[in-house]
Tab-separated table of C-alpha atoms and ligand atoms in Angstrom:
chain	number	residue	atom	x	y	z
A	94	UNK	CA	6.260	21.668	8.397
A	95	UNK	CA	3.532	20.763	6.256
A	96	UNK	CA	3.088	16.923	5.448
A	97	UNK	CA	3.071	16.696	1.379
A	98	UNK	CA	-0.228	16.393	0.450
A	99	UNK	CA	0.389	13.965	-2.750
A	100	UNK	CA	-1.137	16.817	-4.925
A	101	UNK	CA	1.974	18.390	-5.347
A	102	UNK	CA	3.317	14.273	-5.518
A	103	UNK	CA	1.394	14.388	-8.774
A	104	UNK	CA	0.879	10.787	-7.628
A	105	UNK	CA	0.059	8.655	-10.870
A	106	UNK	CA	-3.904	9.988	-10.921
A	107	UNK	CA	-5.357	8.519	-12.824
A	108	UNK	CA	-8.777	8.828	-14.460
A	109	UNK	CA	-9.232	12.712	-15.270
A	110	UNK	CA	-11.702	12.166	-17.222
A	111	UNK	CA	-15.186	12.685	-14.835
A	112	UNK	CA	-17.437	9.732	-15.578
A	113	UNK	CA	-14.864	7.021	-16.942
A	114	UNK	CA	-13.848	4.156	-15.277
A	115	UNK	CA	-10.039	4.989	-13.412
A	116	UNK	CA	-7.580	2.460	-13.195
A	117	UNK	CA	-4.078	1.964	-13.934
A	118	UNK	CA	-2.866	1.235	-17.701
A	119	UNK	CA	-3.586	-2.341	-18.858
A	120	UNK	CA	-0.443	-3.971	-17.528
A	121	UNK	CA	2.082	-5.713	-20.288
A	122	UNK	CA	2.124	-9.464	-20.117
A	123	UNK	CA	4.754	-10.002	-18.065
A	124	UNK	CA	7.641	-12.277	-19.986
A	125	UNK	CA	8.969	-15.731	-18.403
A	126	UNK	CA	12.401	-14.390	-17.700
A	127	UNK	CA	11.923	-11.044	-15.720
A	128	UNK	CA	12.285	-11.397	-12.047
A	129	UNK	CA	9.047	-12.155	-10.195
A	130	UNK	CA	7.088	-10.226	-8.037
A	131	UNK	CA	7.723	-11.315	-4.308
A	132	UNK	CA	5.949	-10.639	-1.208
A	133	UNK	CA	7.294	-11.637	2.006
A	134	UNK	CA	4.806	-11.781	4.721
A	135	UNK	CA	7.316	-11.961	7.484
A	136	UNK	CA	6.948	-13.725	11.064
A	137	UNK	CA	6.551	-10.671	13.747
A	138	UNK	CA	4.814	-12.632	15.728
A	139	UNK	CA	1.367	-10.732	16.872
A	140	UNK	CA	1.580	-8.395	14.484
A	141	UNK	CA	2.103	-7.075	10.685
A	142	UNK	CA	5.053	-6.933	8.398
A	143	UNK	CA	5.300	-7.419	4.660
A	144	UNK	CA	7.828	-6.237	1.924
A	145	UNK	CA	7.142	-6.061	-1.450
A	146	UNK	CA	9.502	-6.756	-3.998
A	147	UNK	CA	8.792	-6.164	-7.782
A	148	UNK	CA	10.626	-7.532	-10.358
A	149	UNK	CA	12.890	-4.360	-11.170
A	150	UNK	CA	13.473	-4.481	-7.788
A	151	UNK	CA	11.680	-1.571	-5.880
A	152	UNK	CA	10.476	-2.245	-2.737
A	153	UNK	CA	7.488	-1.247	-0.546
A	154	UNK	CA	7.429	-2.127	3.530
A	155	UNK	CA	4.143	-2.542	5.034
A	156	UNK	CA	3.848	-2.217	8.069
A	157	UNK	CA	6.984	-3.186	11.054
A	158	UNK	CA	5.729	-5.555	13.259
A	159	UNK	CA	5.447	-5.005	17.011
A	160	UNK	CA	8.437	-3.777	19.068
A	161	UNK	CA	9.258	-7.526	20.365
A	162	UNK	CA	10.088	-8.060	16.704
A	163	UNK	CA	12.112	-5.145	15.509
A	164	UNK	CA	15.507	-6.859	15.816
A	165	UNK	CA	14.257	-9.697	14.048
A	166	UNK	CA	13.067	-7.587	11.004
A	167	UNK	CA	15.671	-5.391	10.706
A	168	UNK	CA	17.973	-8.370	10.162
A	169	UNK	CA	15.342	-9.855	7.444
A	170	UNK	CA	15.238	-6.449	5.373
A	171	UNK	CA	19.233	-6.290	5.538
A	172	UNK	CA	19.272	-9.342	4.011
A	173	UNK	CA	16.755	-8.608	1.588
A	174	UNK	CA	17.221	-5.341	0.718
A	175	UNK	CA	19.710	-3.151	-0.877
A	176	UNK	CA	19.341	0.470	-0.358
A	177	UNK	CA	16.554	2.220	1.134
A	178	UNK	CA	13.083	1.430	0.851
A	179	UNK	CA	11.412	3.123	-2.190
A	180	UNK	CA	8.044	3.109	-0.065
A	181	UNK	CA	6.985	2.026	3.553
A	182	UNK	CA	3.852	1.889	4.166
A	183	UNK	CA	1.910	2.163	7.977
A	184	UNK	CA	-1.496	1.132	7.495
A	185	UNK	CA	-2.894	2.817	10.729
A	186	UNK	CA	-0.781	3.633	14.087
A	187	UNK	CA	-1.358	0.852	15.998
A	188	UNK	CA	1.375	-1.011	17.908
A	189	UNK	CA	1.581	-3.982	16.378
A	190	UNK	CA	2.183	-2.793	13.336
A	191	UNK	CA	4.363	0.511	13.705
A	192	UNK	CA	6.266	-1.216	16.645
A	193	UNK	CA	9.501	-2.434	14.671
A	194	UNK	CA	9.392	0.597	11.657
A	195	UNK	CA	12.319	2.754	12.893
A	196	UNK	CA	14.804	0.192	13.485
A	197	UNK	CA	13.611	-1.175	10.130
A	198	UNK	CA	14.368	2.601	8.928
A	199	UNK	CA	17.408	2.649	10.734
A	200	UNK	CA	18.826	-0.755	9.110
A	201	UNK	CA	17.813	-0.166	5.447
A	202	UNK	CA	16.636	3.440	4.972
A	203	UNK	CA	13.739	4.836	3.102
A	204	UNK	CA	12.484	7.122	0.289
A	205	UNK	CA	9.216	7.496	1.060
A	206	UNK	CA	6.831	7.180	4.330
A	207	UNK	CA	2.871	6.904	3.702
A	208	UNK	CA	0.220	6.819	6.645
A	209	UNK	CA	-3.106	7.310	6.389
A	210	UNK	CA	-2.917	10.608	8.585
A	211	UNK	CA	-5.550	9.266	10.972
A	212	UNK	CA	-4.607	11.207	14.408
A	213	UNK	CA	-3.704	8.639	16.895
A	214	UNK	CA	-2.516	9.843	20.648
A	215	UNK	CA	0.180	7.410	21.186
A	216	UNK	CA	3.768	8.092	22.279
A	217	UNK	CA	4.679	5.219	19.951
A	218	UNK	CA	3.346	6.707	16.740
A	219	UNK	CA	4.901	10.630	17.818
A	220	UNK	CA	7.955	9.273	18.437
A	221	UNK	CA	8.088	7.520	14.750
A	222	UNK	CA	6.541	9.979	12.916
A	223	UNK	CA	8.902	11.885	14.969
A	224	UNK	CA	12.368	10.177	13.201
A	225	UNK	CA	10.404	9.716	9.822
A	226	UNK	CA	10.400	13.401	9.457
A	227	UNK	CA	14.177	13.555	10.514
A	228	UNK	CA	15.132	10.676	8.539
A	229	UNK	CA	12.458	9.826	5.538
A	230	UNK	CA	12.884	12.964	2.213
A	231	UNK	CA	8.855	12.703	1.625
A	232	UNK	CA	6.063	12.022	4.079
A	233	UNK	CA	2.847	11.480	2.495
A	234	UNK	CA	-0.944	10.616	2.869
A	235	UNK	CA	-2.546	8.429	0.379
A	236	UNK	CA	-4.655	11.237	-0.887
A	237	UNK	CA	-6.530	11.430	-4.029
A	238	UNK	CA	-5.525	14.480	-6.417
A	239	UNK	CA	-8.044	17.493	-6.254
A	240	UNK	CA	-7.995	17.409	-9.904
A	241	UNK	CA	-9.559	13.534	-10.217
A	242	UNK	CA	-10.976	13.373	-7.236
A	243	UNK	CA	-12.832	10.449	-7.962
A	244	UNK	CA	-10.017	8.506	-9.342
A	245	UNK	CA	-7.579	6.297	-6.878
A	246	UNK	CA	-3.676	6.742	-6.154
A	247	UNK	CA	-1.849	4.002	-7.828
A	248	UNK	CA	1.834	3.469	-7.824
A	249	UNK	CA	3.605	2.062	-10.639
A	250	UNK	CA	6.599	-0.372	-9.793
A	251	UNK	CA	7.690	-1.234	-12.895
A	252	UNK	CA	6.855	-3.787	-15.189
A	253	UNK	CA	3.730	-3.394	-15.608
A	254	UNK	CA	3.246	-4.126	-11.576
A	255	UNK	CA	1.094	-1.747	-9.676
A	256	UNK	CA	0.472	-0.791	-6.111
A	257	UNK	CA	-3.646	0.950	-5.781
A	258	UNK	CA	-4.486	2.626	-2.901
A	259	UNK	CA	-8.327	2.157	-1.699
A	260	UNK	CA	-8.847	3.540	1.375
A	261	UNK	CA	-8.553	5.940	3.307
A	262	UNK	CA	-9.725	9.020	1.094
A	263	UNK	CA	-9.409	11.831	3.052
A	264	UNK	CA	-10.186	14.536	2.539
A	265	UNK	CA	-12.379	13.503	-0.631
A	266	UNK	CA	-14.464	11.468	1.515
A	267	UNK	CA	-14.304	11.600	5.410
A	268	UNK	CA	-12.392	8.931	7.926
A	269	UNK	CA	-14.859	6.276	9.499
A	270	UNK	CA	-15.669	7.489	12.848
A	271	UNK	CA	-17.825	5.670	15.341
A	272	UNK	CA	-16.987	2.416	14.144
A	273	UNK	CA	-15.216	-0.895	16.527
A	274	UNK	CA	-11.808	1.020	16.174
A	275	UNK	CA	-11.296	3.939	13.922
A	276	UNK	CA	-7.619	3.237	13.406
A	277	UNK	CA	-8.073	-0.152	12.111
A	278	UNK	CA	-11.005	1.480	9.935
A	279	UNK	CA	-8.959	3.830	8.431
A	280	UNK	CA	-6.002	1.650	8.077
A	281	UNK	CA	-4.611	2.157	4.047
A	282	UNK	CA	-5.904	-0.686	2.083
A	283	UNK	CA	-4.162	-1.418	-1.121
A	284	UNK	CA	-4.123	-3.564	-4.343
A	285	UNK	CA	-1.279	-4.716	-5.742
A	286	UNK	CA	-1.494	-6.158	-9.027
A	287	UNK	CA	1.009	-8.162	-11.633
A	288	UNK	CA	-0.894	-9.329	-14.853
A	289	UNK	CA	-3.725	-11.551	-13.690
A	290	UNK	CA	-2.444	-11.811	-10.072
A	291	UNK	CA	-3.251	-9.848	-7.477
A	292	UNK	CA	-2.680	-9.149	-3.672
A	293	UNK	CA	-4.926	-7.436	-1.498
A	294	UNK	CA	-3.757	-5.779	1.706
A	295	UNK	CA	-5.790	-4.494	4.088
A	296	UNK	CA	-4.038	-3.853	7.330
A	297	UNK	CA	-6.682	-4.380	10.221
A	298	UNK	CA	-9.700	-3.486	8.128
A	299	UNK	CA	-12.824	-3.513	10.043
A	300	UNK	CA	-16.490	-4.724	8.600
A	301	UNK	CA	-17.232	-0.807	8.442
A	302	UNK	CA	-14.015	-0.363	6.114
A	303	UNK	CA	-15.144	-3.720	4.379
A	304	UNK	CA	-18.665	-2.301	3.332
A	305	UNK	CA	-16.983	1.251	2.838
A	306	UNK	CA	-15.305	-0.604	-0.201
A	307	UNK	CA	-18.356	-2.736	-0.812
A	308	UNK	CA	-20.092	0.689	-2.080
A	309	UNK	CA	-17.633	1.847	-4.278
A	310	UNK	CA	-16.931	0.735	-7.684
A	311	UNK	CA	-13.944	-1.207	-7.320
A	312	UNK	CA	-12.793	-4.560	-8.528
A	313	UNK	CA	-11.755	-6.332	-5.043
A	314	UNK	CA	-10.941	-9.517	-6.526
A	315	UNK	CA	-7.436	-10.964	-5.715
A	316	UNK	CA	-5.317	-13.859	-5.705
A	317	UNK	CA	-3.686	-13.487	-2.336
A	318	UNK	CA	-5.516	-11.846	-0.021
A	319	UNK	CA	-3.818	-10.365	3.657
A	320	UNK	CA	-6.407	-11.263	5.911
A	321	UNK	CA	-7.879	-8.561	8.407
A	322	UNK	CA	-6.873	-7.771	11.611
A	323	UNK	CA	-5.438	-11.113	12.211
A	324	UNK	CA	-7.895	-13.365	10.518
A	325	UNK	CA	-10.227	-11.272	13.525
A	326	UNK	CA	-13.834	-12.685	14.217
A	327	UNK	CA	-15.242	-9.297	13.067
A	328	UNK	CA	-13.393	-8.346	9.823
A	329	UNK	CA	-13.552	-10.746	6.758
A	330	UNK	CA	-17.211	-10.594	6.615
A	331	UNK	CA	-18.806	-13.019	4.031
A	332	UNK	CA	-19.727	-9.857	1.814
A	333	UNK	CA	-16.171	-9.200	1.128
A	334	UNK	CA	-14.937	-12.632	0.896
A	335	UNK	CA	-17.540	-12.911	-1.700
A	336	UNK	CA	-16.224	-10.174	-3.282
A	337	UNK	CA	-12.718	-10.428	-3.522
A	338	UNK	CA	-12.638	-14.329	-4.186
A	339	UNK	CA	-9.029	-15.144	-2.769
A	340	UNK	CA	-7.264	-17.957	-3.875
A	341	UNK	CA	-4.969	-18.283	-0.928
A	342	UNK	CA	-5.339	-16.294	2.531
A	343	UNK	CA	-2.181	-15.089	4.579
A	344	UNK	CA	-2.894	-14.628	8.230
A	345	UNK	CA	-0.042	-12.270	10.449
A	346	UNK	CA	-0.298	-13.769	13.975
A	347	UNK	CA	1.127	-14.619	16.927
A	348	UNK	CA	1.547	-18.507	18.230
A	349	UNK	CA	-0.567	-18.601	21.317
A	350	UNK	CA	-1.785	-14.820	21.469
A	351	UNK	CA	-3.452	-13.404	23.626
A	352	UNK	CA	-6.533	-12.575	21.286
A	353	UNK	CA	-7.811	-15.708	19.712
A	354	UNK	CA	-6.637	-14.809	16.606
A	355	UNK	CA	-7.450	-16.108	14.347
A	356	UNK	CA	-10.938	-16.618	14.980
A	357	UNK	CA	-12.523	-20.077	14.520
A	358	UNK	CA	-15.591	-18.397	12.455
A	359	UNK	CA	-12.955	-16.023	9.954
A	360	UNK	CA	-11.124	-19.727	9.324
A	361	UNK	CA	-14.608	-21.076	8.090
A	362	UNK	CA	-15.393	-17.972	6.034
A	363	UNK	CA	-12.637	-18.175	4.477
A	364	UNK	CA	-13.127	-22.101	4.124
A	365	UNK	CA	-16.086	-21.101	2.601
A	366	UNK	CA	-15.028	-19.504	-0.259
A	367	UNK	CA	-12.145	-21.832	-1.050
A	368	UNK	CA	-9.463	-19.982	0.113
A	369	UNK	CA	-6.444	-21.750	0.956
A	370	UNK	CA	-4.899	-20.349	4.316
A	371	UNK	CA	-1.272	-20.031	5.849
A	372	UNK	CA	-0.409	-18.417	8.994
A	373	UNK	CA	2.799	-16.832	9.959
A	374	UNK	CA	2.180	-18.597	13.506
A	375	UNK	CA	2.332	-22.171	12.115
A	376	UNK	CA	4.068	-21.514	8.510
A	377	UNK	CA	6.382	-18.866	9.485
A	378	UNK	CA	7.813	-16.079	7.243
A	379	UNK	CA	5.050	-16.674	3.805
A	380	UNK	CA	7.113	-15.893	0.993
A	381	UNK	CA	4.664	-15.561	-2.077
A	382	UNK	CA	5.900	-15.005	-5.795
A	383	UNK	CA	4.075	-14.277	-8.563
A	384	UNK	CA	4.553	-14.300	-12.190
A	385	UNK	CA	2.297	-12.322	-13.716
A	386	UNK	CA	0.225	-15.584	-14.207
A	387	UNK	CA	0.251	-17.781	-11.106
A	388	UNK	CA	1.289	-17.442	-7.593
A	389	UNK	CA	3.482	-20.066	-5.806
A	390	UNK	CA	3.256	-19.205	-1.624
A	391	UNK	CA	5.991	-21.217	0.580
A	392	UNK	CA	6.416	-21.359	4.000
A	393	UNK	CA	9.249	-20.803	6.520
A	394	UNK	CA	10.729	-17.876	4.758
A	395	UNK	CA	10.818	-20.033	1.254
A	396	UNK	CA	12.210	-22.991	2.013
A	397	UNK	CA	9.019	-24.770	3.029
A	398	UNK	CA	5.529	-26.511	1.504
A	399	UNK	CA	4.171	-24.888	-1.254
A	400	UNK	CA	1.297	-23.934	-2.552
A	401	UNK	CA	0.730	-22.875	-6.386
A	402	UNK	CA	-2.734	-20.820	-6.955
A	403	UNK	CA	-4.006	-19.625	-10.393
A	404	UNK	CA	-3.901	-15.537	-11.184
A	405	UNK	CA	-7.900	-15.712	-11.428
A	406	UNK	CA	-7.655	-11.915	-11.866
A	407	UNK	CA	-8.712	-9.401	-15.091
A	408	UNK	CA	-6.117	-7.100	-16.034
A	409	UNK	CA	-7.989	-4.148	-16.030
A	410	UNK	CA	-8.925	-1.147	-13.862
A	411	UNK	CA	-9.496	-1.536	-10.147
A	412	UNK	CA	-12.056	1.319	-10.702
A	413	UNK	CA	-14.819	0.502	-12.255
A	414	UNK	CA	-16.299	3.775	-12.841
A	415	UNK	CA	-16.045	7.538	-10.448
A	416	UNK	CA	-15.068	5.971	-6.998
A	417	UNK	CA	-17.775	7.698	-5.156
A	418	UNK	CA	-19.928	6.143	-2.237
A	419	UNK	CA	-23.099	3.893	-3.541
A	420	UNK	CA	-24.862	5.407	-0.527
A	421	UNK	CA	-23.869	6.845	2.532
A	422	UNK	CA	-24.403	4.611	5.761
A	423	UNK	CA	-25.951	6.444	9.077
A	424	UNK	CA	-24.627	7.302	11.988
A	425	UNK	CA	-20.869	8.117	10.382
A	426	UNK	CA	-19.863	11.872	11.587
A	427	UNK	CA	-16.438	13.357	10.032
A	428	UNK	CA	-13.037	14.347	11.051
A	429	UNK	CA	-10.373	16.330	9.568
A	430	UNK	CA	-7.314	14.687	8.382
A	431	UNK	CA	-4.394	15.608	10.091
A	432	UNK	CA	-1.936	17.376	8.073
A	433	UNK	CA	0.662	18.576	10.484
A	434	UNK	CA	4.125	16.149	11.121
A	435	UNK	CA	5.291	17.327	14.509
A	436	UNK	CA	9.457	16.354	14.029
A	437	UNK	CA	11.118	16.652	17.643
A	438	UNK	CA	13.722	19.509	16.293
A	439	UNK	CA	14.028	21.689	13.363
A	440	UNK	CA	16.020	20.879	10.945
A	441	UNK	CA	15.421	20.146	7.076
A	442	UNK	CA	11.561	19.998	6.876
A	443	UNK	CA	10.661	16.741	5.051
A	444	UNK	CA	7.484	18.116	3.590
A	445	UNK	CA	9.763	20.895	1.795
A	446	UNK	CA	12.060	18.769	0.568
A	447	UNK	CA	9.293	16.087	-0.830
A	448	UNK	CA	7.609	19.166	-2.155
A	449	UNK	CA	10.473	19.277	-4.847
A	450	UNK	CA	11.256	15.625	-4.818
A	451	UNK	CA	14.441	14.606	-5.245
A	452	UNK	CA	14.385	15.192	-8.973
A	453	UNK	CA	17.695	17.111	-9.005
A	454	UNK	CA	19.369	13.853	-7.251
A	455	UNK	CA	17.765	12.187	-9.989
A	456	UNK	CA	15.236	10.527	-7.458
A	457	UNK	CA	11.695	11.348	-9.327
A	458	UNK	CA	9.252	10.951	-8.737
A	459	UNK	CA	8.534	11.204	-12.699
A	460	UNK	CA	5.189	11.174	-14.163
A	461	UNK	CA	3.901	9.846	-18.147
A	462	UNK	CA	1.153	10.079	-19.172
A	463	UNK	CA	-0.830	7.754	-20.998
A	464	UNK	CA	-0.776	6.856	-24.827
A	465	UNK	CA	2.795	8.875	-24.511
A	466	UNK	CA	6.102	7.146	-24.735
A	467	UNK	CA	7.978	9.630	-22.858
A	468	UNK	CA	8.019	11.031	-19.047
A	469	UNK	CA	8.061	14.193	-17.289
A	470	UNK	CA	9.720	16.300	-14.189
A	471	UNK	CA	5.886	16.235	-11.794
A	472	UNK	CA	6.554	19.898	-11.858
A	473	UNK	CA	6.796	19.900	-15.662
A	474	UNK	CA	3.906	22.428	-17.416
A	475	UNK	CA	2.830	19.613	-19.498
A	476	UNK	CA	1.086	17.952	-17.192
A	477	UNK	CA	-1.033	20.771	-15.685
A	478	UNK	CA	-2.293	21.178	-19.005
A	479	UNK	CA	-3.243	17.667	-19.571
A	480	UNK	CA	-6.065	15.387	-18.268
A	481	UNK	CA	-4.714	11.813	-19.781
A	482	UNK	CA	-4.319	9.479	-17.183
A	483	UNK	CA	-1.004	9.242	-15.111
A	484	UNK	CA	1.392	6.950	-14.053
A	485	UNK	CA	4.072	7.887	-11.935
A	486	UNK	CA	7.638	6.396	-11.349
A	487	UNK	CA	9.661	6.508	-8.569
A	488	UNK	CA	12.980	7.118	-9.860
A	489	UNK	CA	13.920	8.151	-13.486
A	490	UNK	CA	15.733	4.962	-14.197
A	491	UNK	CA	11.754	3.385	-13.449
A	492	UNK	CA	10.798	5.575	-16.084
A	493	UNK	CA	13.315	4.946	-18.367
A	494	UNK	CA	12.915	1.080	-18.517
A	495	UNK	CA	9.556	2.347	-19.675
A	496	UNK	CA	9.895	5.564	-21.591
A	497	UNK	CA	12.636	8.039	-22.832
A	498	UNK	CA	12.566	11.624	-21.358
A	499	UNK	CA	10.210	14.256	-22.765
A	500	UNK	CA	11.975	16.951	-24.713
A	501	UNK	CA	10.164	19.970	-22.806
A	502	UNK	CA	11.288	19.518	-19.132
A	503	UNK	CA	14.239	17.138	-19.839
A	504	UNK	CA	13.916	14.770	-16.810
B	236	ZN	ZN1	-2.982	-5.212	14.191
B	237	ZN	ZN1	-4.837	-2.266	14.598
């Protein structure tokens, strides 16, 4: 029961050509009357939870909150969300963020399930990744295609909005080991972009992660930015404050935790670069919606104060040339992803069915690729024989707000 390695996903790669600059395609400016994007940075209490919502309405979970919460965000998604989840993201097994994911899965369902395959010996993450492979058709890690290695997975949503993954990328380039907490080091951090707004999620990055992405060629500049671990004394370092320039900082903690958090010093960094901060502690559920130009942030689940920041972002790629290390830091050894799903029974193995994804149920995914105006089955010949850049859609009626089906494979 092999977990689908996204090669045969066909993920949107982008970038096969070696030496150019990957990135997603230049997004369309978005029009005044679609839907916005929405992100909902729910309150879990100590913990994570935010869904995604783009304006043709797919969704993306990240993370579940801690157990104490999972009643609480089951009933938010219900009311949110119709159907299953097209994605759900765990950033890294910890607790507090996988803690409420299966009754969230149980309430609303999912398409998709992406960890970073970081092995973590905790009953808490078996037992999910336990129902994810009973209940969830594909189970993936976020990891770049052998072709374009040096390129990054990036997830089209639908007009024009993107989701880019930026760490971890295993097994191109090893896990952080060593480091405060390899977990949080390894968590997934993503980029989520809408014309010249952008939200940057990075789970409970750690400074190691931080300067992992400080060496690459990536444009880290957002609007909104999901602060570290917490808003954590040790993440948010100046370095990559400076670097991704946030207009307005969310921070997913608890009222009175038990950690500090957040830390008096991560508040004054973040001061320092003018970014304006909310809690979930003090502002409850953050609900922030973008429209391609500007971002308007509201508290207590969207009834509350607001706060209207400028995009501040180039549409452009989030690569800025071959994502490869500037130089490699000392004392960093290696581990190998984990690539086995243990499911507590047999039964329908989700790695076999995501390795022919539900295209026959008319599921996708589908891939185009670029300067085309059609799209194609991700098993179609076509694409093996093409380097062009990628996109990928989730479901063919993704693609078909986009493209019309390609005459070879007939998606
Ligand atoms: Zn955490
Ligand atoms: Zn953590």
């Amino acid at each position: 029961m092999s977990r689908l390695r996204l090669s045969s996903f066909l993920a949107l790669l982008l970038a096969a050509h070696p030496g150019i600059a990957a990135g997603p395609p230049s997004p369309p400016t978005p029009s005044t009357d679609t839907r916005p994007l929405t992100v909902h940075f729910f309150d879990v209490g100590q913990g994570d939870a935010a869904l995604v919502i783009s304006p043709t309405g797919k969704t993306v979970l990240i993370d579940g909150g801690p157990p104490e919460a999972r009643e609480r965000l089951a009933a938010r998604l219900r009311t949110l969300v119709t159907g299953p989840l097209d994605l759900v993201i765990l950033t890294h097994p910890h607790l507090d963020h996988l803690g409420g994911l299966t009754d969230a899965l149980r309430a609303v369902g999912a398409r998709r399930f992406m960890d970073p395959g970081f092995n973590h010996p905790s009953e808490a993450y078996r037992d999910l990744l336990g129902f994810v492979g009973e209940s969830v058709g594909q189970v993936m890690n976020p990891e770049p295609n052998p072709a374009t290695p040096d390129s990054l997975l990036t997830i089209g949503l639908g007009e024009g909005v993107s989701l880019t993954v930026l760490w971890p990328r295993a097994p191109k380039e090893p896990f952080l080991v060593g480091t405060r907490s390899d977990a949080n080091s390894n968590s997934i951090v993503a980029k989520l972009t809408y014309g010249r707004t952008a939200f940057l999620l990075v789970g409970d990055a750690e400074p190691d992660t931080e300067a992992a992405l400080l060496q690459r060629p990536l444009d880290l500049t957002t609007t909104v930015l999901k602060v570290a671990h917490h808003g954590g004394r040790h993440s948010s370092t100046a370095a990559f404050l400076a670097a991704a320039k946030p207009q307005a900082a969310v921070i997913s903690c608890g009222a009175k935790n038990d950690y500090g958090h957040p830390a008096r010093e991560t508040l004054e960094r973040l001061d320092a670069v003018g970014a304006h901060v909310l809690r979930t502690d003090r502002d409850g559920e953050v609900v922030a919606a973008s429209d391609g130009h500007t971002v308007t942030l509201r508290a207590n689940g969207g009834t509350g104060a607001l706060l209207v920041v400028p995009g501040g972002i180039t549409p452009g790629p989030i690569a800025l040339g071959p994502v490869v290390p500037g130089h490699s830091r000392p004392g960093r050894g290696t581990v190998e992803p984990r690539d086995e799903v243990k499911a507590p029974s047999p039964g329908t193995a989700p790695g076999e069915r995501g390795s022919t994804p539900a295209n026959t149920e008319g599921q996708g995914p589908y891939v185009g690729l670029k300067g085309s105006k059609v799209f194609h089955r991700e098993t179609c010949s076509t694409l093996k024989r093409s380097k062009s850049e990628r996109t990928l859609f989730l479901n063919r009626e993704a693609a078909l707000r986009e493209r019309r089906p390609a005459e070879d494979c007939h998606p």
